Coordinates of C-alpha atoms in Angstrom, one line a residue:
M1309 CA -13.8 8.7 -8.9
I1310 CA -11.4 11.0 -7.0
S1311 CA -12.9 13.7 -4.7
A1312 CA -10.6 16.6 -3.7
V1313 CA -11.4 18.6 -0.6
T1314 CA -9.5 21.7 0.3
T1315 CA -10.3 22.4 3.9
T1316 CA -9.4 24.8 6.7
A1317 CA -12.1 23.2 9.0
Q1318 CA -14.4 20.2 9.1
A1319 CA -16.5 21.3 6.2
G1320 CA -15.6 18.4 3.9
L1321 CA -16.5 15.6 6.3
T1322 CA -19.7 14.6 4.5
E1323 CA -18.2 14.9 1.1
V1324 CA -15.2 12.8 1.9
V1325 CA -17.3 10.1 3.6
R1326 CA -19.6 10.0 0.6
A1327 CA -16.6 9.6 -1.8
L1328 CA -15.4 6.6 0.2
S1329 CA -18.7 4.9 0.9
S1330 CA -19.0 3.1 -2.5
A1331 CA -20.6 -0.3 -2.3
S1332 CA -17.7 -1.6 -4.4
G1333 CA -15.2 -0.5 -1.8
G1334 CA -13.3 1.8 -4.2
G1335 CA -13.1 5.6 -4.2
A1336 CA -10.4 8.1 -3.4
A1337 CA -10.4 11.4 -1.6
L1338 CA -7.6 14.1 -1.2
V1339 CA -7.8 16.5 1.7
R1340 CA -5.6 19.4 1.2
G1341 CA -4.9 22.4 3.5
P1342 CA -2.1 24.3 5.3
G1343 CA -0.5 23.0 8.5
Q1344 CA -2.8 23.1 11.5
S1345 CA -5.9 23.5 9.4
G1346 CA -7.7 20.4 10.7
K1347 CA -6.7 17.8 8.1
S1348 CA -5.7 15.1 10.6
A1349 CA -8.8 15.7 12.7
L1350 CA -10.9 15.4 9.6
L1351 CA -9.3 12.1 8.7
E1352 CA -10.0 10.8 12.2
Q1353 CA -13.6 11.7 11.9
V1354 CA -13.9 10.2 8.5
C1355 CA -12.3 7.0 9.7
E1356 CA -14.7 6.8 12.7
R1357 CA -17.7 7.2 10.4
L1358 CA -16.4 4.6 7.9
R1359 CA -15.7 2.1 10.7
A1360 CA -19.2 2.7 12.1
A1361 CA -20.6 1.9 8.7
G1362 CA -18.7 -1.4 8.7
R1363 CA -15.7 -0.4 6.5
S1364 CA -12.2 -1.7 7.4
V1365 CA -9.8 1.2 7.7
H1366 CA -6.0 0.7 7.5
A1367 CA -3.1 3.1 8.0
S1368 CA -0.8 3.4 5.0
A1369 CA 1.7 1.2 6.9
D1370 CA -0.7 -1.7 6.4
I1371 CA -1.0 -1.4 2.6
A1372 CA 0.0 -5.0 1.9
S1373 CA -2.7 -6.4 4.2
A1374 CA -5.5 -4.1 3.1
P1375 CA -8.3 -6.4 1.9
A1376 CA -10.9 -5.7 -0.8
G1377 CA -13.4 -3.2 0.5
A1378 CA -10.9 -1.5 2.9
V1379 CA -10.0 2.2 3.0
V1380 CA -6.2 3.0 3.2
V1381 CA -5.4 6.3 4.9
L1382 CA -2.2 8.3 4.4
D1383 CA -1.8 11.5 6.5
D1384 CA 1.0 14.1 5.8
A1385 CA 1.6 12.9 2.2
H1386 CA 3.7 16.0 1.6
V1387 CA 6.5 14.4 3.7
C1388 CA 6.0 10.8 2.5
A1389 CA 8.7 8.7 0.8
P1390 CA 8.3 8.4 -3.0
D1391 CA 7.9 4.6 -2.8
R1392 CA 5.0 5.0 -0.4
L1393 CA 3.4 7.6 -2.7
A1394 CA 3.8 5.2 -5.7
T1395 CA 2.1 2.4 -3.8
M1396 CA -0.8 4.7 -2.8
T1397 CA -1.1 5.7 -6.5
E1398 CA -1.4 2.0 -7.4
L1399 CA -4.2 1.6 -4.8
V1400 CA -6.1 4.6 -6.3
E1401 CA -6.2 2.6 -9.6
R1402 CA -7.8 -0.4 -7.9
A1403 CA -11.6 -0.4 -7.9
D1404 CA -11.9 -2.5 -4.7
V1405 CA -9.9 -0.3 -2.2
G1406 CA -10.7 3.2 -1.0
V1407 CA -7.9 5.7 -0.6
L1408 CA -7.9 8.7 1.7
I1409 CA -4.9 11.1 1.6
A1410 CA -4.2 14.3 3.4
T1411 CA -1.4 16.7 2.4
Q1412 CA -0.3 20.3 2.5
P1413 CA -0.4 22.3 -0.7
R1414 CA 2.8 22.7 -2.6
T1415 CA 4.4 26.1 -2.2

């Protein structure tokens, strides 16, 4: 299941954590908002909560080493290289890895 949160503040914290707290380790969440709207801060808070719950959290640079049950995080997807986005798309299709992506909306 993919959960999308458009945010200008921290309102989506509970929703995003819930989307990525699956017992199977899967799940995906997209946090979208304009620059300086708090997306990166929200990702940091989500990661802190997931780690406190015992989940392994990896930056998108660590995709190859992300074990089953981990959550892979990609911030600023709007400036990401196409091959990195393709790899994140593949991870979304896996049922054993959570994916958390933040991006600005297209204009």
